[in-house]
Every structure is written in C-alpha cells, then in structure tokens.
Amino acid sequence: MGFNCIRLTYATFMWTRPDYSNKTLAQSLDSFNLTQAREGIARNNPQLLNLSLQDAYEAVVDAIGANGLMLVLDNHVSKPMWCCAREDGNGFFGDMFFDPKEWIEGLTQVAKRFKGKPQVVAMSMRNEIRGPRQNLPDWYKNMREGAKAIHSTNPDVLVLVSGLNFDKDLSFLSNTPFGLTLDNKVVYEAHWYSFDFTQQWQTQPLNRVCRQRADEFQREAAFLITGDNAAPLIISEFGVDVRGVNQADNRYFNCFLPTVAEKDLDWELWTLQGSYYYREGKAGPEEVYSVLDYNWDKPRDPKYLQRLTILQQTIQDPNSTNLSHYLIVHAESGFCVNVEGEDNVHGSSCRERSKWSHGGDGWPIRRVGGEQCLKAVGDGVPVTLSTDCKSPRATWKLISDSRLHVAAMDEQGNSLCLEATSSNYSSILTRKCACVNNEANCDPQSQWFKLVPSNLS
C-alpha cells in the first residue's frame, strides 16, 4: 500500500506496573471475556497467547522489522484506555494516571528494551498532551527530562516531542526553544484533524476556511521547518472517515493534502486497523478512519490510498534550496497533471509525474524541457499544450483566499480555472472559476489545485 513505517502505541503501565506487565496475552483477553479474539489468535498466532504483554509487544515489533518496515514507538497513554478525552486522567503531568516519574521510568524501560533493534527508528514521548492542568513550565521541565532519559538509554532513536492542546500547538517554541538537540535526534510532532472546526467546514466559505486552517497550522507547528533554527517536524496524526460520509472530514482533507504536499512533511496516518478487540467497553467495534476494512482483509477504499500517493513521494531534498520544478496536484483526487505522449494533458497517479515551471502570477505554466505551455481553450473544454505562451489563455495566476484556484483568462476577461471533476478525474479542463469571492453555499473543490515545488532533478 506504499507505507514504510508503523506507529505502534503502548501504555506506560504495561512497563511499570506488575499487574499489567506480568499478565499474559491470554489473561488480558480473558479479563474482558474476548473469547472470539482469543480463538482467532489461537488459530493464527498461537505462539503469542502465553507471552507476557511486554513479550507479545516485542514479538509484533520483531515481525514488523522482519517485513522491512520501520517503527515509531508511541507512548499513547499511561493507564490503558481509549484516548483521548480532555479530562481522562491521562492528559498532563500530575493528572490522576500521569505521574511524571513513572512516565520517565516507562520511557526508559521501552528505550532499553528495544535498543539495538534497527527497525525502531523513533520514540514518541507522549500522545496528545491536554487538559486543564496544561502549563509551559511543567511542559518544558518534564519533556526535557523525558527526552534526555530516552537519549541516554538509546542514543540511536529519534525523540519525538509533542506540544500542547491535543498536540496541535508548538507555537510557544518560537519564543522559548526546547533547548535540546540530542545529537540531532529531536523531532517535533503535530496533529491536524477537522474536529475543532467541524461547523466552519460545514457552513463557511471553503476557500476562507482552508486558508485560515492552513495559516493556523503554519503558526502553531509548520513554522518550525523554516528559518535559521529550522527543525524536523512530522504530522504524527491526521485522518478522515474513509466511508466518505463526513462532510467536514471530506472538505478538511481536500485542504490538508495540498498544504502538506507543498511542505513535503513526513506523516503518520490514523489509522491502519479496521476494528478493535475491545474499545470503550465494547468488543469488536469498527474503526471507520481505517485504511483496512473491518476484517483487515483489504483496503476499505482503494481511492483513499490513491489520494495518499502524492504524500508518499519524496518531493524535496532538504539539503537543497534550488527550485527545480513544480508538480500540479489536484486536491480532491490526489492526481497530478501529467502529459502522455506529445500533448495529452490528463490527471493520473503522482508516482509518474510531469514537471512544470511557473514564474509566478501572470506567467505561463511550461512543461519542463520543452517550449510548450498549458493553455485554456474555453469553458468546459480540456486544456491543451501550446507554443502560444503569451496569450491570456496561457498565463496563469493563483486566485481566491485558499490560493488553490489556478486561473487563466479568456478574451472577454472571464477567469477560467483548472478543473477535474469526480466523474472523470483524468480529464483536465477549465471552467469559469467558482466560489473565488467566498460565496455562500458554493463548493469549489473540483477546482482546487496546488503547484507543489520540488527541488529534485
């Protein structure tokens, strides 16, 4: 499916409290009366049932490594439970289940246990710090101590540092840096979902909402990757209801994808699993944000995987600042605008992608290595390649608040925007630009394209 890494969660108590750590997998399943799950493991992985929870976790780590994948070990909670509520006792240092000393002990135990396993490339210190007790002095003190504990025990792994407010906010680092690099092993992590702005995604002009949310992500997290003190950043959670029935999720993801592709960030997607043994008091519930279906047999929606392709590609070399070309990415499909043969412009997978140059607003979009450029023919008509690159129909600019409308102009002064509709994403045409003035009850997403910069040769 194109993934190369798994974020494997764990609870602190599994490593610090004997009533958890000494329990076997079979005993754990029996304690929740999970008969069907136990029978399935007995059929497919019987060697796991009598292992302790720690040993079973390590067996999974070893199996993942044997299949050529990397792992990020994620301290998701202290007490094993579904995450995350604002006040669930697991949110911030000093909460009912979140003792800082016990937390550091757990980090140290995990770092020690998996030292020397090359597939374990990183440890995430804590998932979604949150709650009414949040404060910066305690955050800096404890996160620094946790990072040093991991690094002193296992200096090979990257150390992922999460922020405040459900791991959305790292903005405070612009004023007071973390103060540790740990031999360049520190990586910052952030989460981005539709949740906090569901109403805005459903009711407000989408170009405006997308720009606001992208700007917020830049202020609160993405600022870290630029400037004199640039640092690595990974989006350690994002995701949507893959069934396609959640309007806010659908709209958010059409904004998320081009924003993150432009920055070429690494990421971890919520989530792989299509179901759970046990969640919030219920056996066998479904996970609708999953890549896999309920039975873990096949992808829930292959089109969802197709959309992720652009994010799975390496687009930028962090050691180079020279812009080589652009990719033109359609947000709703995840396709790239490509050329087949001499002049067949179409939308297709970004695994094989055409290279374009663009000098900015009012300049043509040229095919790299040739004299031809994109040209709008008319409203509802497929675009062409042309050598007439001075025509208004061949000079393009970004319009609308979202900066996701790519527009040329016809002889009557009408703006014509690139478009690929859901009926046939492979057909790239132009239509009169929609919703660019933040009109109410207007959906512009079929016209959302991003010129994604690349410095790869």
Coordinates of C-alpha atoms in Angstrom, one line a residue:
M1 CA 0.0 0.0 0.0
G2 CA 3.0 2.3 -0.1
F3 CA 3.7 2.7 3.6
N4 CA 7.1 2.2 5.2
C5 CA 6.6 2.8 8.9
I6 CA 4.1 1.9 11.7
R7 CA 3.4 3.9 14.8
L8 CA 2.9 1.3 17.4
T9 CA 1.2 2.6 20.6
Y10 CA 1.6 1.5 24.1
A11 CA 0.5 2.4 27.7
T12 CA 3.1 3.3 30.4
F13 CA 1.5 0.9 32.9
M14 CA 2.4 -2.0 30.7
W15 CA 6.1 -1.3 31.5
T16 CA 5.9 0.0 35.1
R17 CA 3.1 -1.9 37.0
P18 CA 3.4 -5.7 37.6
D19 CA -0.4 -6.2 37.5
Y20 CA -0.2 -5.2 33.8
S21 CA 3.4 -6.3 32.8
N22 CA 3.1 -9.8 34.3
K23 CA -0.2 -10.6 32.6
T24 CA -0.1 -12.9 29.6
L25 CA -1.9 -12.0 26.4
A26 CA -4.4 -14.8 27.1
Q27 CA -5.1 -13.5 30.6
S28 CA -5.6 -10.0 29.2
L29 CA -8.1 -11.2 26.6
D30 CA -9.9 -13.4 29.2
S31 CA -10.2 -10.4 31.6
F32 CA -12.5 -8.8 29.0
N33 CA -14.3 -12.0 28.0
L34 CA -12.9 -11.7 24.5
T35 CA -13.5 -15.3 23.5
Q36 CA -13.7 -14.7 19.8
A37 CA -10.4 -12.7 19.7
R38 CA -8.6 -15.4 21.7
E39 CA -9.9 -18.1 19.4
G40 CA -8.6 -16.1 16.4
I41 CA -5.2 -15.7 17.9
A42 CA -5.1 -19.4 18.8
R43 CA -5.7 -20.2 15.1
N44 CA -3.3 -17.7 13.5
N45 CA -0.7 -16.8 16.1
P46 CA -0.9 -19.4 18.9
Q47 CA 2.7 -18.7 20.0
L48 CA 1.6 -15.3 21.3
L49 CA -1.1 -16.4 23.8
N50 CA 1.1 -17.4 26.7
L51 CA 3.6 -14.5 26.2
S52 CA 3.5 -11.6 28.7
L53 CA 2.1 -8.4 27.2
Q54 CA 5.6 -7.0 27.0
D55 CA 6.9 -10.0 25.2
A56 CA 3.9 -10.0 22.8
Y57 CA 4.5 -6.4 22.0
E58 CA 8.1 -7.2 21.3
A59 CA 7.1 -10.1 19.0
V60 CA 5.0 -7.6 17.0
V61 CA 8.0 -5.2 16.8
D62 CA 10.2 -8.0 15.5
A63 CA 7.6 -9.2 12.9
I64 CA 7.3 -5.7 11.6
G65 CA 11.0 -5.3 11.3
A66 CA 11.3 -8.7 9.6
N67 CA 9.0 -7.4 6.9
G68 CA 11.2 -4.4 6.2
L69 CA 9.1 -1.7 7.9
M70 CA 10.2 0.9 10.4
L71 CA 8.5 1.7 13.8
V72 CA 7.8 4.7 15.9
L73 CA 7.0 3.5 19.5
D74 CA 4.3 5.9 20.8
N75 CA 3.5 6.4 24.5
H76 CA -0.2 6.9 23.9
V77 CA -1.5 6.9 27.5
S78 CA -0.4 5.9 31.0
K79 CA -3.4 3.8 32.1
P80 CA -4.6 1.6 29.2
M81 CA -7.8 3.1 27.9
W82 CA -9.3 4.7 24.8
C83 CA -7.7 8.1 24.1
C84 CA -8.4 11.0 24.3
A85 CA -10.8 13.0 26.4
R86 CA -9.8 16.4 27.7
E87 CA -10.1 15.2 31.4
D88 CA -9.5 11.5 31.5
G89 CA -6.6 11.4 33.9
N90 CA -4.1 10.7 31.2
G91 CA -3.7 14.2 29.8
F92 CA -1.0 16.2 31.6
F93 CA 1.8 15.8 34.1
G94 CA 0.3 15.3 37.6
D95 CA -3.1 14.0 36.4
M96 CA -4.5 11.0 38.2
F97 CA -2.7 8.4 36.0
F98 CA 0.1 10.6 34.7
D99 CA 2.9 10.6 37.3
P100 CA 6.0 12.2 35.7
K101 CA 8.5 9.9 37.5
E102 CA 6.5 6.8 36.4
W103 CA 6.3 8.2 32.9
I104 CA 10.1 8.6 32.7
E105 CA 10.5 5.1 34.1
G106 CA 8.3 3.8 31.3
L107 CA 10.2 5.7 28.6
T108 CA 13.4 4.4 30.0
Q109 CA 12.2 0.8 30.1
V110 CA 11.0 0.9 26.5
A111 CA 14.2 2.6 25.2
K112 CA 16.3 -0.1 26.9
R113 CA 14.1 -3.0 25.8
F114 CA 14.3 -2.0 22.1
K115 CA 17.9 -0.7 21.9
G116 CA 19.7 -2.5 19.1
K117 CA 16.6 -3.1 17.0
P118 CA 17.3 -1.1 13.9
Q119 CA 13.6 -1.1 12.8
V120 CA 12.8 1.0 15.9
V121 CA 13.8 4.4 14.5
A122 CA 11.9 6.7 16.9
M123 CA 10.1 7.0 20.2
S124 CA 7.3 9.5 20.7
M125 CA 7.3 10.7 24.2
R126 CA 3.5 11.3 24.7
N127 CA 0.4 11.4 22.6
E128 CA -1.9 14.5 22.7
I129 CA -0.9 16.3 25.9
R130 CA -4.1 18.1 27.0
G131 CA -6.4 19.2 29.8
P132 CA -6.9 22.0 32.3
R133 CA -3.5 21.5 34.0
Q134 CA -1.5 22.3 30.9
N135 CA 1.2 24.9 31.6
L136 CA 4.6 25.7 29.9
P137 CA 6.9 25.4 33.0
D138 CA 5.9 21.8 33.6
W139 CA 5.9 21.0 29.9
Y140 CA 9.5 22.2 29.4
K141 CA 10.7 20.6 32.6
N142 CA 9.2 17.1 32.0
M143 CA 9.6 16.9 28.3
R144 CA 13.3 17.8 28.5
E145 CA 13.8 15.2 31.2
G146 CA 11.9 12.6 29.2
A147 CA 13.9 13.3 26.1
K148 CA 17.2 13.1 27.9
A149 CA 16.1 9.8 29.6
I150 CA 15.4 8.2 26.1
H151 CA 18.6 9.5 24.5
S152 CA 20.9 8.5 27.4
T153 CA 19.4 5.0 27.3
N154 CA 19.2 4.5 23.5
P155 CA 21.0 7.3 21.6
D156 CA 20.1 5.7 18.2
V157 CA 16.4 6.6 18.2
L158 CA 14.8 9.8 17.2
V159 CA 12.9 11.5 20.0
L160 CA 9.5 12.9 19.0
V161 CA 8.4 15.9 21.0
S162 CA 4.7 16.7 21.2
G163 CA 3.1 20.1 22.0
L164 CA 0.0 21.2 23.9
N165 CA -3.7 21.2 23.2
F166 CA -4.0 17.7 21.8
D167 CA -0.6 18.0 20.1
K168 CA -1.7 20.9 17.9
D169 CA 0.2 23.8 19.5
L170 CA 4.0 24.2 19.4
S171 CA 3.9 27.9 18.8
F172 CA 5.5 28.7 22.1
L173 CA 8.8 27.3 20.8
S174 CA 9.1 30.4 18.7
N175 CA 9.8 32.4 21.8
T176 CA 11.5 29.8 24.1
P177 CA 13.2 27.0 22.2
F178 CA 13.2 23.4 23.5
G179 CA 16.9 23.8 24.3
L180 CA 17.9 20.2 23.4
T181 CA 19.1 18.7 20.1
L182 CA 20.4 15.4 21.4
D183 CA 22.9 14.9 18.6
N184 CA 20.3 16.0 16.1
K185 CA 17.8 13.4 17.3
V186 CA 15.0 15.7 18.3
V187 CA 11.9 15.8 16.0
Y188 CA 8.7 17.7 16.7
E189 CA 5.3 16.2 16.1
A190 CA 1.9 17.7 15.5
H191 CA -1.7 16.5 14.8
W192 CA -4.2 18.0 12.4
Y193 CA -7.9 16.9 12.1
S194 CA -11.2 18.6 11.2
F195 CA -12.6 18.1 14.7
D196 CA -12.2 21.6 16.3
F197 CA -13.7 23.3 13.2
T198 CA -16.4 21.0 12.1
Q199 CA -19.0 23.7 11.9
Q200 CA -16.8 26.0 9.9
W201 CA -16.0 23.3 7.4
Q202 CA -19.7 22.6 7.0
T203 CA -21.1 26.1 6.8
Q204 CA -18.5 28.7 5.9
P205 CA -16.9 29.6 2.6
L206 CA -14.4 26.8 1.9
N207 CA -11.6 29.0 0.4
R208 CA -11.6 31.1 3.5
V209 CA -11.8 28.2 6.0
C210 CA -8.9 26.4 4.2
R211 CA -6.7 29.5 4.3
Q212 CA -7.5 30.0 7.9
R213 CA -6.7 26.5 8.9
A214 CA -3.5 26.3 6.8
D215 CA -2.3 29.6 8.3
E216 CA -3.1 28.2 11.8
F217 CA -1.1 25.1 11.1
Q218 CA 1.8 27.3 9.9
R219 CA 1.7 29.4 13.1
E220 CA 1.3 26.6 15.5
A221 CA 3.6 23.9 14.0
A222 CA 4.9 24.3 10.5
F223 CA 7.0 27.4 11.3
L224 CA 9.5 25.0 12.8
I225 CA 10.8 23.8 9.4
T226 CA 11.9 27.2 8.2
G227 CA 14.3 29.9 9.4
D228 CA 17.8 29.9 10.9
N229 CA 16.9 27.3 13.6
A230 CA 14.8 25.0 11.4
A231 CA 14.0 21.6 12.9
P232 CA 12.3 18.4 11.7
L233 CA 8.5 18.1 12.0
I234 CA 6.3 15.1 11.5
I235 CA 2.5 15.1 11.4
S236 CA 2.0 12.2 13.7
E237 CA -1.8 12.0 13.3
F238 CA -4.3 13.0 10.7
G239 CA -7.2 11.2 9.1
V240 CA -10.8 11.1 8.0
D241 CA -13.8 8.9 8.0
V242 CA -12.9 6.8 5.0
R243 CA -16.5 5.9 4.2
G244 CA -16.8 9.5 2.7
V245 CA -20.0 10.3 4.7
N246 CA -18.5 13.0 6.9
Q247 CA -18.7 16.3 5.1
A248 CA -16.4 18.2 7.4
D249 CA -13.7 15.5 7.0
N250 CA -14.0 15.4 3.2
R251 CA -13.6 19.2 3.0
Y252 CA -10.8 19.3 5.5
F253 CA -8.8 16.6 3.7
N254 CA -9.0 18.5 0.4
C255 CA -7.3 21.4 2.2
F256 CA -4.9 19.2 4.2
L257 CA -3.5 17.3 1.2
P258 CA -2.2 20.1 -0.9
T259 CA -0.9 22.0 2.2
V260 CA 1.1 19.1 3.4
A261 CA 2.3 18.1 -0.1
E262 CA 3.7 21.6 -0.6
K263 CA 5.8 21.2 2.6
D264 CA 6.7 17.6 1.8
L265 CA 6.3 16.7 5.5
D266 CA 6.6 13.2 6.9
W267 CA 3.5 11.8 8.5
E268 CA 1.7 9.1 10.3
L269 CA -1.9 8.4 9.3
W270 CA -4.7 7.5 11.7
T271 CA -5.2 4.6 11.1
L272 CA -4.4 1.1 9.8
Q273 CA -6.8 -1.1 11.9
G274 CA -10.3 -1.7 10.7
S275 CA -11.6 -2.9 14.0
Y276 CA -10.6 -3.5 17.6
Y277 CA -10.6 -6.4 20.0
Y278 CA -12.1 -4.1 22.6
R279 CA -12.8 -0.4 22.8
E280 CA -14.7 1.7 25.4
G281 CA -16.5 -1.3 26.9
K282 CA -17.5 -2.9 23.6
A283 CA -16.0 -6.0 21.9
G284 CA -15.2 -5.9 18.2
P285 CA -16.1 -2.3 17.3
E286 CA -15.4 -0.9 13.8
E287 CA -12.9 1.8 13.1
V288 CA -14.1 4.0 10.2
Y289 CA -11.0 6.1 9.9
S290 CA -9.1 3.0 8.8
V291 CA -7.1 2.1 5.7
L292 CA -8.2 -1.6 6.1
D293 CA -11.7 -2.9 6.2
Y294 CA -13.4 -4.4 9.3
N295 CA -11.8 -7.8 8.8
W296 CA -8.4 -6.4 7.9
D297 CA -8.6 -8.3 4.6
K298 CA -8.4 -5.5 2.0
P299 CA -8.3 -1.7 1.8
R300 CA -11.6 0.0 2.9
D301 CA -11.4 2.3 -0.2
P302 CA -8.6 2.0 -2.8
K303 CA -9.3 5.6 -3.9
Y304 CA -8.3 6.8 -0.5
L305 CA -4.9 5.1 -0.9
Q306 CA -4.6 6.7 -4.4
R307 CA -5.1 10.1 -2.8
L308 CA -2.2 9.5 -0.4
T309 CA 0.2 8.7 -3.2
I310 CA 1.5 12.3 -3.5
L311 CA 2.2 12.4 0.2
Q312 CA 4.1 9.1 0.0
Q313 CA 6.5 10.5 -2.6
T314 CA 9.8 12.3 -1.9
I315 CA 9.3 15.8 -3.4
Q316 CA 12.0 17.9 -1.8
D317 CA 15.7 17.4 -0.9
P318 CA 16.2 19.1 2.5
N319 CA 19.8 19.7 1.6
S320 CA 19.0 21.8 -1.4
T321 CA 17.3 25.2 -1.7
N322 CA 17.2 25.3 -5.5
L323 CA 13.7 25.1 -7.0
S324 CA 13.8 22.6 -9.9
H325 CA 10.2 22.5 -11.0
Y326 CA 6.6 22.2 -9.9
L327 CA 4.1 19.4 -9.7
I328 CA 0.4 20.3 -10.3
V329 CA -1.7 18.4 -7.8
H330 CA -5.5 18.1 -7.8
A331 CA -6.6 18.1 -4.1
E332 CA -9.8 16.1 -4.5
S333 CA -8.3 13.2 -6.4
G334 CA -4.7 13.3 -5.4
F335 CA -3.8 13.1 -9.1
C336 CA -1.1 15.0 -10.8
V337 CA -1.5 16.9 -14.0
N338 CA 0.6 14.8 -16.4
V339 CA 1.4 14.7 -20.1
E340 CA 1.3 11.5 -22.0
G341 CA 3.0 11.4 -25.4
E342 CA 3.4 14.7 -27.0
D343 CA 0.4 16.7 -25.9
N344 CA -2.2 14.5 -24.0
V345 CA -2.7 16.5 -20.8
H346 CA -4.5 14.4 -18.2
G347 CA -4.8 13.6 -14.5
S348 CA -3.1 10.4 -13.2
S349 CA -1.1 9.0 -10.4
C350 CA 1.7 11.1 -8.9
R351 CA 4.0 8.1 -8.9
E352 CA 4.9 9.2 -12.5
R353 CA 4.6 12.9 -12.7
S354 CA 5.3 15.6 -15.2
K355 CA 7.5 18.6 -14.3
W356 CA 6.3 22.2 -14.8
S357 CA 7.8 25.6 -14.5
H358 CA 6.0 28.8 -13.4
G359 CA 7.4 32.2 -12.8
G360 CA 4.6 33.4 -10.6
D361 CA 1.3 35.1 -11.2
G362 CA 0.8 36.2 -14.8
W363 CA 3.4 33.8 -16.2
P364 CA 2.8 30.7 -18.3
I365 CA 3.0 27.2 -16.9
R366 CA 5.6 25.5 -19.1
R367 CA 6.4 21.9 -19.5
V368 CA 10.0 21.5 -18.3
G369 CA 12.3 20.5 -21.1
G370 CA 10.2 21.9 -23.9
E371 CA 8.7 25.1 -25.3
Q372 CA 5.0 24.2 -24.8
C373 CA 2.8 25.6 -22.0
L374 CA -0.7 24.9 -20.6
K375 CA -3.4 26.8 -22.5
A376 CA -7.1 27.2 -21.6
V377 CA -9.3 26.6 -24.7
G378 CA -12.7 27.5 -23.2
D379 CA -15.3 26.9 -20.6
G380 CA -15.8 23.2 -20.1
V381 CA -13.1 22.3 -22.7
P382 CA -9.9 20.3 -21.9
V383 CA -6.7 22.2 -21.6
T384 CA -4.0 21.8 -24.3
L385 CA -0.3 22.2 -24.7
S386 CA 0.6 25.2 -26.9
T387 CA 3.6 27.2 -28.1
D388 CA 1.4 30.4 -27.9
C389 CA 2.6 31.1 -24.3
K390 CA 1.9 34.9 -24.3
S391 CA -1.8 34.6 -24.7
P392 CA -4.0 35.5 -21.7
R393 CA -5.3 31.9 -22.0
A394 CA -1.8 30.7 -21.3
T395 CA -0.8 32.9 -18.5
W396 CA -1.9 31.7 -15.1
K397 CA -2.3 33.1 -11.6
L398 CA -3.4 31.8 -8.2
I399 CA -6.7 33.4 -7.1
S400 CA -9.1 33.0 -4.1
D401 CA -8.2 33.0 -0.4
S402 CA -7.1 29.4 -0.5
R403 CA -4.6 30.1 -3.3
L404 CA -5.8 26.8 -4.8
H405 CA -7.5 28.2 -7.9
V406 CA -5.2 28.2 -10.9
A407 CA -6.7 30.6 -13.4
A408 CA -6.1 32.0 -16.9
M409 CA -8.4 34.5 -18.7
D410 CA -10.3 34.4 -21.9
E411 CA -10.6 37.3 -24.4
Q412 CA -13.8 38.6 -22.6
G413 CA -12.0 38.9 -19.3
N414 CA -13.6 35.8 -17.7
S415 CA -11.4 33.8 -15.4
L416 CA -11.1 30.1 -16.3
C417 CA -9.9 27.8 -13.6
L418 CA -8.3 24.3 -13.9
E419 CA -10.9 21.6 -13.0
A420 CA -11.1 17.9 -12.7
T421 CA -14.5 16.6 -11.8
S422 CA -15.3 13.4 -9.8
S423 CA -17.0 11.9 -12.9
N424 CA -13.6 11.7 -14.6
Y425 CA -10.6 12.9 -12.7
S426 CA -8.4 12.1 -15.6
S427 CA -9.9 14.9 -17.7
I428 CA -8.2 18.2 -17.0
L429 CA -10.3 21.1 -18.3
T430 CA -11.1 24.7 -17.5
R431 CA -14.4 26.2 -16.3
K432 CA -15.5 29.6 -15.1
C433 CA -13.9 29.9 -11.6
A434 CA -16.3 29.0 -8.8
C435 CA -16.6 30.5 -5.3
V436 CA -13.5 32.7 -5.5
N437 CA -15.3 35.5 -3.8
N438 CA -16.3 33.4 -0.8
E439 CA -19.9 33.0 -2.0
A440 CA -22.1 31.1 0.5
N441 CA -23.3 27.6 -0.3
C442 CA -20.6 27.2 -3.0
D443 CA -18.3 24.2 -3.4
P444 CA -15.0 24.9 -5.2
Q445 CA -13.2 21.7 -4.5
S446 CA -13.2 20.3 -8.0
Q447 CA -11.1 23.4 -8.9
W448 CA -8.6 23.1 -6.1
F449 CA -5.1 22.5 -7.5
K450 CA -1.7 23.1 -5.9
L451 CA 1.6 24.0 -7.6
V452 CA 3.8 21.9 -5.4
P453 CA 7.5 22.9 -5.5
S454 CA 10.2 20.3 -6.0
N455 CA 14.0 20.6 -6.0
L456 CA 14.7 17.1 -7.2
S457 CA 16.4 16.8 -10.5

